[in-house]
PDB file of C-alpha atoms in Angstrom:
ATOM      1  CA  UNK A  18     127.201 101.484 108.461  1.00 40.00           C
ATOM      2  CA  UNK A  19     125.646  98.043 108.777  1.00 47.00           C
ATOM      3  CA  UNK A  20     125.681  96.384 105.314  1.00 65.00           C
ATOM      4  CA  UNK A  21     122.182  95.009 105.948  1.00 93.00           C
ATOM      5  CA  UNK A  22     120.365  97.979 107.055  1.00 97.00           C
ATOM      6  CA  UNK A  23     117.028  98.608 105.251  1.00 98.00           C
ATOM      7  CA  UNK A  24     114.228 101.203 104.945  1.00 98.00           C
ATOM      8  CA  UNK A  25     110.630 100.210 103.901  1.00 98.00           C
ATOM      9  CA  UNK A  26     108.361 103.157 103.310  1.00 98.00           C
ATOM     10  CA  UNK A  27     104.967 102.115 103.040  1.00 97.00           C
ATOM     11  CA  UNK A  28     106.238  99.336 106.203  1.00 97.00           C
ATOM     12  CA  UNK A  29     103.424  99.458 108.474  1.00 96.00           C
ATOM     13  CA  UNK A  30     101.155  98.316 105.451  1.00 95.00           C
ATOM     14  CA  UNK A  31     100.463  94.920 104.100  1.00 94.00           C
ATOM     15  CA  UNK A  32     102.957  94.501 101.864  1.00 96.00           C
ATOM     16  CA  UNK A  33     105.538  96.554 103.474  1.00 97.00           C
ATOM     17  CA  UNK A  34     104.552  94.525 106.889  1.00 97.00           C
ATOM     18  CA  UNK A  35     105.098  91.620 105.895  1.00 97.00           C
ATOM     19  CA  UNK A  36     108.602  92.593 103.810  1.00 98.00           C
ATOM     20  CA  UNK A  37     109.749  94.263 107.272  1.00 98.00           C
ATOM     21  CA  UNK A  38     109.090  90.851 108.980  1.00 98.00           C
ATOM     22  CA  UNK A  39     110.971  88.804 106.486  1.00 98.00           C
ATOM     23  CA  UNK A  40     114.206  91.636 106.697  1.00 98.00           C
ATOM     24  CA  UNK A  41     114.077  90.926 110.666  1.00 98.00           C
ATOM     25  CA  UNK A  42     114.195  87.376 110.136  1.00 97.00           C
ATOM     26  CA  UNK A  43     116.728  87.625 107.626  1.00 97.00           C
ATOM     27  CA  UNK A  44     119.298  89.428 109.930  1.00 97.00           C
ATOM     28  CA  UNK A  45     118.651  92.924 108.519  1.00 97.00           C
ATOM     29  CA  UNK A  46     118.330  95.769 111.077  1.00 98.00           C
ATOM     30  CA  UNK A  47     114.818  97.718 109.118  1.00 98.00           C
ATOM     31  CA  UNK A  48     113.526 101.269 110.236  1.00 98.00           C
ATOM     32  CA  UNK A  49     110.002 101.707 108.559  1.00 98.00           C
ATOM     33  CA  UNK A  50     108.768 104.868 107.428  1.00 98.00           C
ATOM     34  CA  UNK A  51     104.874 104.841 106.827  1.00 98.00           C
ATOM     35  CA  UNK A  52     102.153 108.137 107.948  1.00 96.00           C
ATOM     36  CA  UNK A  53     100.268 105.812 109.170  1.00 94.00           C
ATOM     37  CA  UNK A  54      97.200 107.342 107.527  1.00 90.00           C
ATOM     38  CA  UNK A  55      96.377 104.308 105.772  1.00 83.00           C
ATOM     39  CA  UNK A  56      97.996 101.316 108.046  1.00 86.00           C
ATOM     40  CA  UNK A  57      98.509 100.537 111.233  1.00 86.00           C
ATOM     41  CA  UNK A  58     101.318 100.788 114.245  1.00 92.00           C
ATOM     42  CA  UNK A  59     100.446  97.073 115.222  1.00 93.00           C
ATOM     43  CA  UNK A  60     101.678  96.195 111.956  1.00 94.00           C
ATOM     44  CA  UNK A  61     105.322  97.697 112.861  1.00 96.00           C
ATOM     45  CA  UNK A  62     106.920  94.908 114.991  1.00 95.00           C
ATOM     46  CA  UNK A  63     108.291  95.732 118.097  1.00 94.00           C
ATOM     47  CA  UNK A  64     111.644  97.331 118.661  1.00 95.00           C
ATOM     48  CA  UNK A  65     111.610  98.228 114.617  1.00 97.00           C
ATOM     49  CA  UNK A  66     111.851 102.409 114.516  1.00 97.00           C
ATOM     50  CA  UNK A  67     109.099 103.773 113.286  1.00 97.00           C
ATOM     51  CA  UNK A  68     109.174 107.345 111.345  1.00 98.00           C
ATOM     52  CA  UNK A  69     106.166 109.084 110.735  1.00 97.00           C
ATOM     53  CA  UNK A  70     107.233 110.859 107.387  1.00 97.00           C
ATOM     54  CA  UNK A  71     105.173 112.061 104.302  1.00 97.00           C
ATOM     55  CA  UNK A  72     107.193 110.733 101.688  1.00 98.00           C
ATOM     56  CA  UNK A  73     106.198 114.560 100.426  1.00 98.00           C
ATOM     57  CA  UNK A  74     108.333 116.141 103.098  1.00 97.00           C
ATOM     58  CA  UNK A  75     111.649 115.876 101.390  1.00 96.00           C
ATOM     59  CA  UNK A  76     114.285 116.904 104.575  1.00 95.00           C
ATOM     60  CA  UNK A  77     112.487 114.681 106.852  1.00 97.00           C
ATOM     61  CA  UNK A  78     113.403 111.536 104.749  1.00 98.00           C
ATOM     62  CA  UNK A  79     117.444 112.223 104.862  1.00 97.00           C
ATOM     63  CA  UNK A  80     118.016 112.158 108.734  1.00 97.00           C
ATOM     64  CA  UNK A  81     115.189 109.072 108.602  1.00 97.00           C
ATOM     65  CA  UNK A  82     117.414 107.120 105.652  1.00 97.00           C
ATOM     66  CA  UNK A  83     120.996 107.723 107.334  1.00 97.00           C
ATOM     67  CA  UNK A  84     123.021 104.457 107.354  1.00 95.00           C
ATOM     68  CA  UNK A  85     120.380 102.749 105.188  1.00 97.00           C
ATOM     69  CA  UNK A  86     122.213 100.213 102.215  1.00 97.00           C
ATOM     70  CA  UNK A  87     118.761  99.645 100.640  1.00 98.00           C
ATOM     71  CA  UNK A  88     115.228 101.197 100.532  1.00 98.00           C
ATOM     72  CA  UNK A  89     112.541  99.447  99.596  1.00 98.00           C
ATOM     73  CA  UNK A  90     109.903 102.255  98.297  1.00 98.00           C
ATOM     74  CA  UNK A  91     106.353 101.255  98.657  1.00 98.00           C
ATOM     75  CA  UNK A  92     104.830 104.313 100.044  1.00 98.00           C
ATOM     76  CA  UNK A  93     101.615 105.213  97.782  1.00 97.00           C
ATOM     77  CA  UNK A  94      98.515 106.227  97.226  1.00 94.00           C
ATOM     78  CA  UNK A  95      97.682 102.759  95.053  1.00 90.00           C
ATOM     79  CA  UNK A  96      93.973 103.406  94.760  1.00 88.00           C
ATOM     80  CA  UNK A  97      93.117 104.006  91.031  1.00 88.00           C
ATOM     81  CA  UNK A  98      89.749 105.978  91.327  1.00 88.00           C
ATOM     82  CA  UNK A  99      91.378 108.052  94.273  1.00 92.00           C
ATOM     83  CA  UNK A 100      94.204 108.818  91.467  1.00 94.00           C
ATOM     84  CA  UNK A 101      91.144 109.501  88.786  1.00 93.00           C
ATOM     85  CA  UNK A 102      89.337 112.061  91.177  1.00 94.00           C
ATOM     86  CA  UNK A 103      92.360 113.767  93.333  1.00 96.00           C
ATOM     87  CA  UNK A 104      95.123 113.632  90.636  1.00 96.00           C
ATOM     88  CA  UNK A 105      97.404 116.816  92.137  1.00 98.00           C
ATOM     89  CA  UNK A 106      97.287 114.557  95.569  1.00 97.00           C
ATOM     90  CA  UNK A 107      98.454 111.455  94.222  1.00 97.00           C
ATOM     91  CA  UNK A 108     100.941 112.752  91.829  1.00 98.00           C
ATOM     92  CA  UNK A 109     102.813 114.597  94.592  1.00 98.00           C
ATOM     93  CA  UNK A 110     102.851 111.099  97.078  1.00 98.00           C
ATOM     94  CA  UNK A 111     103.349 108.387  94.671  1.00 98.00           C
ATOM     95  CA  UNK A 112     106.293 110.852  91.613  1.00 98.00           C
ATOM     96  CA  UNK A 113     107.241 113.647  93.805  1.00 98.00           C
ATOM     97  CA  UNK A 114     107.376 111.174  97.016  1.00 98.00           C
ATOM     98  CA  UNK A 115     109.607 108.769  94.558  1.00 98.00           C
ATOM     99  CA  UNK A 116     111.814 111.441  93.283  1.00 98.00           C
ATOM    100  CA  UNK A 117     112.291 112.398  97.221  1.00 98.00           C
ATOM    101  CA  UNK A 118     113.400 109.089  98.000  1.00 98.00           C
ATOM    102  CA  UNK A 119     116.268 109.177  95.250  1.00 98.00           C
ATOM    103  CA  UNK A 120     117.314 112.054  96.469  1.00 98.00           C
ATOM    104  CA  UNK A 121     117.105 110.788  99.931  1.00 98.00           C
ATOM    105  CA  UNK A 122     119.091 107.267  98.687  1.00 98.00           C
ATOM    106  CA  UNK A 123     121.815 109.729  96.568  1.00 98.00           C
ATOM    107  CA  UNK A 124     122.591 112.016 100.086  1.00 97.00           C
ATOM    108  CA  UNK A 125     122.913 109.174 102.553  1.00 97.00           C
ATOM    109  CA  UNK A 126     125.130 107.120  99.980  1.00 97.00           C
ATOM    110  CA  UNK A 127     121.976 104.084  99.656  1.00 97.00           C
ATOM    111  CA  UNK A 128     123.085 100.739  97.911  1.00 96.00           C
ATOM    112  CA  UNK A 129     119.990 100.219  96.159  1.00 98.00           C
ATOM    113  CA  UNK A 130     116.291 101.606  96.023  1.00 98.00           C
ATOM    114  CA  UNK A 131     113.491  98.914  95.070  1.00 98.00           C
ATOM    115  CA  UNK A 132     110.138 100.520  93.814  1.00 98.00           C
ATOM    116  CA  UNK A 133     106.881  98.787  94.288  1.00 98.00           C
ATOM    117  CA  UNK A 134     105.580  99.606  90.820  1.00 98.00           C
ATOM    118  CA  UNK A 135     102.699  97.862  89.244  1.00 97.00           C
ATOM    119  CA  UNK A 136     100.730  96.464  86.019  1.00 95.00           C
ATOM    120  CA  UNK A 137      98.622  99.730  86.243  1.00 94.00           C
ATOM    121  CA  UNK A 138     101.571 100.218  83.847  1.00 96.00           C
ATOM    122  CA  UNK A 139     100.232  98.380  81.223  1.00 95.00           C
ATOM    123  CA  UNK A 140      96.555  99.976  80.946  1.00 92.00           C
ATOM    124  CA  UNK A 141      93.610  97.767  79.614  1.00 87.00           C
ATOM    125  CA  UNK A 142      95.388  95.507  77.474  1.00 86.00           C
ATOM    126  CA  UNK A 143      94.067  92.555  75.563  1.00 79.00           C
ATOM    127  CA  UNK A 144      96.761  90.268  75.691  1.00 84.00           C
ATOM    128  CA  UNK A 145      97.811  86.799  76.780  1.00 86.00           C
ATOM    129  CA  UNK A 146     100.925  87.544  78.849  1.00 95.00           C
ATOM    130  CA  UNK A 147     102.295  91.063  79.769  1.00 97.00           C
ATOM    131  CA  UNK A 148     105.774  92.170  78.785  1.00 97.00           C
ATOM    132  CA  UNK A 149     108.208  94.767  80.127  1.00 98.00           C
ATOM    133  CA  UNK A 150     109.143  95.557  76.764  1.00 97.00           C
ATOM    134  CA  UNK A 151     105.149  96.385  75.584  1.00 96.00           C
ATOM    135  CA  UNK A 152     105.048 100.347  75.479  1.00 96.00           C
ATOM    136  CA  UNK A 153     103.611 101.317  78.775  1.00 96.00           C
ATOM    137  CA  UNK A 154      99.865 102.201  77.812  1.00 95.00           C
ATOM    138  CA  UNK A 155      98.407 103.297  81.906  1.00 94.00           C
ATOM    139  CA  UNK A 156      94.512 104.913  81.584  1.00 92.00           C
ATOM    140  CA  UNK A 157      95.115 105.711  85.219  1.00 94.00           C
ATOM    141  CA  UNK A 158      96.857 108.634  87.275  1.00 96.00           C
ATOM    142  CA  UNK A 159      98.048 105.805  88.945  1.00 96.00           C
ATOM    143  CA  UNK A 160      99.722 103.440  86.343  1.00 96.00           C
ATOM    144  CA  UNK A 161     101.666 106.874  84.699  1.00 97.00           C
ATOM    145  CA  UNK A 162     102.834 108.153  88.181  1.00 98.00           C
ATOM    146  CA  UNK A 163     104.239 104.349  88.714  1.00 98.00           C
ATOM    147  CA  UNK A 164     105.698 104.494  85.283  1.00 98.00           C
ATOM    148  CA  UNK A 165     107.264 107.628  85.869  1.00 98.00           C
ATOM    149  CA  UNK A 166     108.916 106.695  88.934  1.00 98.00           C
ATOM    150  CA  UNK A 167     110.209 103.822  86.779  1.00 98.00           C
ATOM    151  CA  UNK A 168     112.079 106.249  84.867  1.00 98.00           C
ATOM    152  CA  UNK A 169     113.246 108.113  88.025  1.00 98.00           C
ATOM    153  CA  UNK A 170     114.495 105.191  88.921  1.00 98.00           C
ATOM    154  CA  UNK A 171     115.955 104.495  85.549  1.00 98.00           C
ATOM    155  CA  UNK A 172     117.461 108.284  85.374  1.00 98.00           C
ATOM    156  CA  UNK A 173     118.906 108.004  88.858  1.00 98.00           C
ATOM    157  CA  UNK A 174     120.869 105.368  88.030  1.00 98.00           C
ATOM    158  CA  UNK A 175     121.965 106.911  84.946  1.00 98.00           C
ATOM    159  CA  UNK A 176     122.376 110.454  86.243  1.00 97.00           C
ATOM    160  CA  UNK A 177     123.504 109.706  89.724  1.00 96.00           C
ATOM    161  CA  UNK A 178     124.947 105.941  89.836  1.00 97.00           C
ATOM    162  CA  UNK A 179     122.481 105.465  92.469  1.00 97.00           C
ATOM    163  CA  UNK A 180     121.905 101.713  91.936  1.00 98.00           C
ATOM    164  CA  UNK A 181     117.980 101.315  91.446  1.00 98.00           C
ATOM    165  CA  UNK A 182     115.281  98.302  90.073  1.00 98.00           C
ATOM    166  CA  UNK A 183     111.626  98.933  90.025  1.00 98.00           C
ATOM    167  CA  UNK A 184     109.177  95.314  90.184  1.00 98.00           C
ATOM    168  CA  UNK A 185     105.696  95.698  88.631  1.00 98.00           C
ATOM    169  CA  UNK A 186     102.919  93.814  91.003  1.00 98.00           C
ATOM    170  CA  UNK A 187     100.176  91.788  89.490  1.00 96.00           C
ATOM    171  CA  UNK A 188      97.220  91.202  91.543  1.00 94.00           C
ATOM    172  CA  UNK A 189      98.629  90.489  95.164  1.00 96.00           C
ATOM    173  CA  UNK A 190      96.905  88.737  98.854  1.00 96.00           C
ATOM    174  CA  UNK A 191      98.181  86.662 101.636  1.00 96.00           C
ATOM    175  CA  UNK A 192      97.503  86.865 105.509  1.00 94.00           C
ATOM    176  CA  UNK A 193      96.135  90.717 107.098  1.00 91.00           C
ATOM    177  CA  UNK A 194      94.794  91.554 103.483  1.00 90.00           C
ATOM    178  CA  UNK A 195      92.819  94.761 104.096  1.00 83.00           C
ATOM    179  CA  UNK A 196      89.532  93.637 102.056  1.00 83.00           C
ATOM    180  CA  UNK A 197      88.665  97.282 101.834  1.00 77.00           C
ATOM    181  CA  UNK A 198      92.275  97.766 100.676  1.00 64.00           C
ATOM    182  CA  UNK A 199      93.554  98.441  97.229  1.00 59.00           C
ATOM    183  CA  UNK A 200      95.178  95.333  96.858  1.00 53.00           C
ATOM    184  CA  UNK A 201      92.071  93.175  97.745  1.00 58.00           C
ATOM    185  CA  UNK A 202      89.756  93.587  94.474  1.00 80.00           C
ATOM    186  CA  UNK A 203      87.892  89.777  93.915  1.00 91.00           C
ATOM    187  CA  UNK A 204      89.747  88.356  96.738  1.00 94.00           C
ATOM    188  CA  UNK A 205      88.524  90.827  99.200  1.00 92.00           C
ATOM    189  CA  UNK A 206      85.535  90.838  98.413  1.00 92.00           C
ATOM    190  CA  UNK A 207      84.809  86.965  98.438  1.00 95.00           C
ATOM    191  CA  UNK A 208      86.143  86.712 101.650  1.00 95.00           C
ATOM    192  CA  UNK A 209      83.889  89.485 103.104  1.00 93.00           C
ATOM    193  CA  UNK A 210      81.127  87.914 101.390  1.00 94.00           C
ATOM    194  CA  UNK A 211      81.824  84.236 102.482  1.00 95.00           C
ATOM    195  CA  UNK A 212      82.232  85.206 106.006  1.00 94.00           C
ATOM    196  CA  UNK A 213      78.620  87.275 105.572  1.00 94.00           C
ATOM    197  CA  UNK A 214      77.221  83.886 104.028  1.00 94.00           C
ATOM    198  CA  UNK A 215      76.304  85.824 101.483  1.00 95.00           C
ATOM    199  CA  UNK A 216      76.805  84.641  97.416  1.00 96.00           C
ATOM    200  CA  UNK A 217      79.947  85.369  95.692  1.00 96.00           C
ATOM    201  CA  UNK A 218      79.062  88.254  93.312  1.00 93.00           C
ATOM    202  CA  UNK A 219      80.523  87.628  89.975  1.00 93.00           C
ATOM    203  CA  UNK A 220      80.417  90.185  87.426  1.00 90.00           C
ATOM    204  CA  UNK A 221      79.779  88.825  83.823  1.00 91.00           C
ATOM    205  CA  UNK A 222      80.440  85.262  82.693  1.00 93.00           C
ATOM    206  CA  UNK A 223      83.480  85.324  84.848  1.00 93.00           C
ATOM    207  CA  UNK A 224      85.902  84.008  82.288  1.00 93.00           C
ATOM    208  CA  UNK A 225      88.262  87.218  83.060  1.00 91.00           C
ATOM    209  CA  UNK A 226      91.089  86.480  84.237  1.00 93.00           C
ATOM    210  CA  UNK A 227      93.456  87.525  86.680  1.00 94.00           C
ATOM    211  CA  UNK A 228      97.430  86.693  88.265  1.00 96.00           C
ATOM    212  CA  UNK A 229      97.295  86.354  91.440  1.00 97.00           C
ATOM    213  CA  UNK A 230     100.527  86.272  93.025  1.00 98.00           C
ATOM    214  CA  UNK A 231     101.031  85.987  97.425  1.00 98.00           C
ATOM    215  CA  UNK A 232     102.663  88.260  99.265  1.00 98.00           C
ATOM    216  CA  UNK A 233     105.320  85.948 100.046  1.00 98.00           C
ATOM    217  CA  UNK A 234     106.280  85.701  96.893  1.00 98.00           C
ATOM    218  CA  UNK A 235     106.223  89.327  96.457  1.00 98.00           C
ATOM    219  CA  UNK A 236     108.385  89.845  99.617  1.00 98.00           C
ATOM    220  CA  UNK A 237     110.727  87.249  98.354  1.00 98.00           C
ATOM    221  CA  UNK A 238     110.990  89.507  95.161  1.00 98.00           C
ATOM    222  CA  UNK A 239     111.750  92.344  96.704  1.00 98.00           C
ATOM    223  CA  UNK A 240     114.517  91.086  99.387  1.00 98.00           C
ATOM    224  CA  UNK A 241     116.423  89.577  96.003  1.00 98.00           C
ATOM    225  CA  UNK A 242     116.184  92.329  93.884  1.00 98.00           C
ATOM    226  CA  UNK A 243     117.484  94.375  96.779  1.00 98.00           C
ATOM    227  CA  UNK A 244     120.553  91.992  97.043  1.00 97.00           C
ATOM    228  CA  UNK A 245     121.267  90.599  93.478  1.00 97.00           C
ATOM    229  CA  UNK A 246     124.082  91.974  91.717  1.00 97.00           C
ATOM    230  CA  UNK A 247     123.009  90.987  88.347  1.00 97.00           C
ATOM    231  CA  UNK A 248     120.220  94.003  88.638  1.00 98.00           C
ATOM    232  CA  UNK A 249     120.283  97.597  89.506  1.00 98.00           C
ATOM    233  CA  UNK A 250     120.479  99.761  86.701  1.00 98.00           C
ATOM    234  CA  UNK A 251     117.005 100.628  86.062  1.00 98.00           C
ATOM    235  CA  UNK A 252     115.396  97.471  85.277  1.00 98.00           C
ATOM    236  CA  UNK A 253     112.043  96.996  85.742  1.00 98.00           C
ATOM    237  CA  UNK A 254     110.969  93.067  86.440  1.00 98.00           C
ATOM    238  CA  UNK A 255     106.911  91.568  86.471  1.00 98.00           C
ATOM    239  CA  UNK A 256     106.596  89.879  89.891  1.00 98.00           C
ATOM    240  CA  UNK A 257     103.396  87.546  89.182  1.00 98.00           C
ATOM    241  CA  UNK A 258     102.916  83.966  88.854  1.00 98.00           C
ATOM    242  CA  UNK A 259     102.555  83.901  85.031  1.00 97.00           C
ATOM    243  CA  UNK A 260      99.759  81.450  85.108  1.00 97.00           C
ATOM    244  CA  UNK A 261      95.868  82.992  84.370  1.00 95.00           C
ATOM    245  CA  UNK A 262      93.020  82.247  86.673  1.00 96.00           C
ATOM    246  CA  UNK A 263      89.740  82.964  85.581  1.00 96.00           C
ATOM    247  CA  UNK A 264      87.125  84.834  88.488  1.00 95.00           C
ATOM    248  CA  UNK A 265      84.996  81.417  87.955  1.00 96.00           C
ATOM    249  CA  UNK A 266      88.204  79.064  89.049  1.00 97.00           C
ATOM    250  CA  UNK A 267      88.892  81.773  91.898  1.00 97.00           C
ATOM    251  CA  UNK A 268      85.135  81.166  93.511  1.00 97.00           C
ATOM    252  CA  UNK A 269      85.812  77.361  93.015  1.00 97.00           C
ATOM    253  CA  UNK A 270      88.269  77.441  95.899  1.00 97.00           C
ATOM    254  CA  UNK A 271      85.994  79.865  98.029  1.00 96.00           C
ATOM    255  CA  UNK A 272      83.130  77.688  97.230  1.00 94.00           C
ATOM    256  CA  UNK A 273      79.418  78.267  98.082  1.00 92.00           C
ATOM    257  CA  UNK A 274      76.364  79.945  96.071  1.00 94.00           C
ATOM    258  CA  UNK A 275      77.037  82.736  93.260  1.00 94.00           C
ATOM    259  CA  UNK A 276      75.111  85.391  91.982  1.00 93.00           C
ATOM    260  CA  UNK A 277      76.077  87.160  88.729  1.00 91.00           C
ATOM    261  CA  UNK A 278      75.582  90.473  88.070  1.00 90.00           C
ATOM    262  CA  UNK A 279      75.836  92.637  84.931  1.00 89.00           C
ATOM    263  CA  UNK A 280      79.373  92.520  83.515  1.00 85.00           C
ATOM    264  CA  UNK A 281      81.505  96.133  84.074  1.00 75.00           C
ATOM    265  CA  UNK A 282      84.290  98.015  81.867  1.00 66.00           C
ATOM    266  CA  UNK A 283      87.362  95.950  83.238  1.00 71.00           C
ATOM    267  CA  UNK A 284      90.498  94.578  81.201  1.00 74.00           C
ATOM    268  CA  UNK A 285      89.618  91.022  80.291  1.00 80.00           C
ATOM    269  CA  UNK A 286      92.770  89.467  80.981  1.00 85.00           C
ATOM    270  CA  UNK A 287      95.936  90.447  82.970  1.00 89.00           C
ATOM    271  CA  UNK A 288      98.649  87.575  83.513  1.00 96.00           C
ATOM    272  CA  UNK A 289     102.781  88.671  83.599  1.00 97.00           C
ATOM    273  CA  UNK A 290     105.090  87.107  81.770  1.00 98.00           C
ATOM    274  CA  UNK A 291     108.422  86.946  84.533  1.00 98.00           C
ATOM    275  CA  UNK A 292     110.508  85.127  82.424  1.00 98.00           C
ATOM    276  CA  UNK A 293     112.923  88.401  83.304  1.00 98.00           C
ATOM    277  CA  UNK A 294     112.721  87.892  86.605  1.00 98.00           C
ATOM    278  CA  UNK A 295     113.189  84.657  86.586  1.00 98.00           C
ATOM    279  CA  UNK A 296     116.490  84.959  84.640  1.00 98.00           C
ATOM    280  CA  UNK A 297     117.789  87.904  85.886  1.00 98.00           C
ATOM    281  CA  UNK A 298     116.593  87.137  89.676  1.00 98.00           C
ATOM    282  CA  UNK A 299     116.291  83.328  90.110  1.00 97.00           C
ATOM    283  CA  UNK A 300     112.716  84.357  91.325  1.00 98.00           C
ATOM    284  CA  UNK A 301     110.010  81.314  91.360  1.00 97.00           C
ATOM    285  CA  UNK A 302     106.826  81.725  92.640  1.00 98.00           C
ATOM    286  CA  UNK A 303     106.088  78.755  95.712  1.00 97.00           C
ATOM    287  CA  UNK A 304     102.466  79.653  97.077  1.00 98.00           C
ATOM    288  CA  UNK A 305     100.003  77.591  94.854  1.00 98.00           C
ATOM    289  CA  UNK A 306      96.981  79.616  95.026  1.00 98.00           C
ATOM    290  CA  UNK A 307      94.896  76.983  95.865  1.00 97.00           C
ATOM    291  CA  UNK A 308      96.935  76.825  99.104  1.00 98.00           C
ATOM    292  CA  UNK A 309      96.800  80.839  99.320  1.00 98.00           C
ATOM    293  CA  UNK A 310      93.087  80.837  99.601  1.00 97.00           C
ATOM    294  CA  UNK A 311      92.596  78.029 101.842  1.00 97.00           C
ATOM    295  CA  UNK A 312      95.285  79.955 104.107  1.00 97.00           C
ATOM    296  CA  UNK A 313      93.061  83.205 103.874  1.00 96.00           C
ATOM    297  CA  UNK A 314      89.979  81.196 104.659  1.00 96.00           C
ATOM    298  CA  UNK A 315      91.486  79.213 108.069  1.00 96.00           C
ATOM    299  CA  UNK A 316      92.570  83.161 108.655  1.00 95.00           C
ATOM    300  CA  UNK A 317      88.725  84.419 108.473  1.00 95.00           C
ATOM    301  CA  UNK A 318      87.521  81.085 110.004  1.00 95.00           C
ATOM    302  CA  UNK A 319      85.602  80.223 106.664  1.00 93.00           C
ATOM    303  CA  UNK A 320      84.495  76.807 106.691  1.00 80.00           C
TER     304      UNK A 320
END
């Protein structure tokens, strides 16, 4: 078995796209496993297998995971009002999909599974920086199936030794953000609406605040948590920036007119503390996200 052989479910998506990319370059040899209901084969680099699994179909994933030391598990369906309105559908592809990987990761002998988890976790909270430790609090199909694929996770290790570490995402963007996407929210929007030379819509006094975190940094997350040897028994780590940017200091760096609209029922605040992962991985955020946006804007040729 190579040592440095690596699954990414979700891997023909944005995130999981731009992980498989970094593997490559890294020296890993990466097989992707992604329906490709909800990404895109162009995504998939060139000579990288591609299987076109349901994370649902539990015998499929074994054959697909042989030889694999690590899986990185980002294969959802992240959308929280899709959760709200089909909540059978979602439960069985983001828990039962999870708890299929594990079992994949125990049968093939996997070093490590990663889970893409996320601050759904934490519900609408009202406070300055979130903690792992917080009781999880999700108002979301969504945030409870990522929590309990945490404890999968956590129970897997437990139950099976299979060595596992889930990382809650905070609000993340970078280069081939789908604006329509889940993981777009403000940013997406702005962009489509600078590009339109239309005003930036803000909603309320846009003092709510936000961390938004690149997908580099998220990638770089993910590739040491897979590696370290200091984690893998369950943990689960905040990958943000831990620094809060308010939706006003977010249209600063678009620039151009605003319009402001009636506020809406949205947390006021969200901002991780990753003092965790920053002891337990090393892991520093490097994209400023004043250089994030003006990346995304030479991207969609904004002036």
């Amino acid at each position: 078995m190579n040592t440095k052989t690596a699954i990414v479910t979700g891997g023909a998506g944005f995130i999981g796209s731009a992980l498989v990319r970094e593997l490559l370059a890294q020296g890993y040899e990466v097989r992707v496993i992604d329906t490709l209901v909800a990404s895109s084969r162009e995504r998939v680099p060139a000579g990288v297998p591609l299987f076109e699994i349901d994370v649902r179909d539990a015998e499929k994933l074994i054959p697909a995971c042989a030889g694999a030391s690590i899986i990185f598990h980002l294969a959802a369906l992240p959308r929280v009002q899709y959760s709200i309105e089909h909540p059978l559908e979602t439960h069985e592809v983001n828990v039962t999909g999870t708890l299929n990987i594990l079992t994949a990761a125990k049968a093939v002998g996997a070093k490590r599974v990663v889970l893409a988890s996320s601050a759904a976790v934490y519900g609408d909270r009202e406070a300055p920086l979130l903690r792992e430790e917080m009781p999880a609090a999700p108002v979301s199909p969504y945030g409870l199936h990522k929590y309990a694929s945490e404890k999968y996770l956590a129970l897997a290790f437990l139950l099976y030794g299979i060595s596992t570490v889930s990382l809650r995402f905070f609000n993340v963007y970078g280069p081939g953000l789908d604006p329509n996407g889940p993981y777009a929210l403000v940013i997406g929007r702005f962009l489509k609406l600078r590009k339109e030379g239309k005003p930036l819509t803000i909603f309320g006094d846009g003092t709510q605040t936000r961390d938004f975190i690149h997908v580099r940094d998220i990638v770089a997350a993910l590739i040491v948590a897979g590696e370290s040897t200091v984690v893998g028994k369950g943990e689960v780590l905040n990958v943000g920036t831990g620094r809060a940017t308010s939706v006003n200091e977010l249209a600063d760096l678009f620039g151009g007119e605003r319009e402001s609209l009636p506020p809406r029922a949205e947390p006021r605040a969200s901002c991780a503390d990753i003092s965790q992962a920053k002891t337990l991985l090393g892991f520093e955020p490097r994209v400023s996200l004043k250089e994030g946006i003006e990346e995304l804007k030479r991207e969609w040729d904004i002036a």
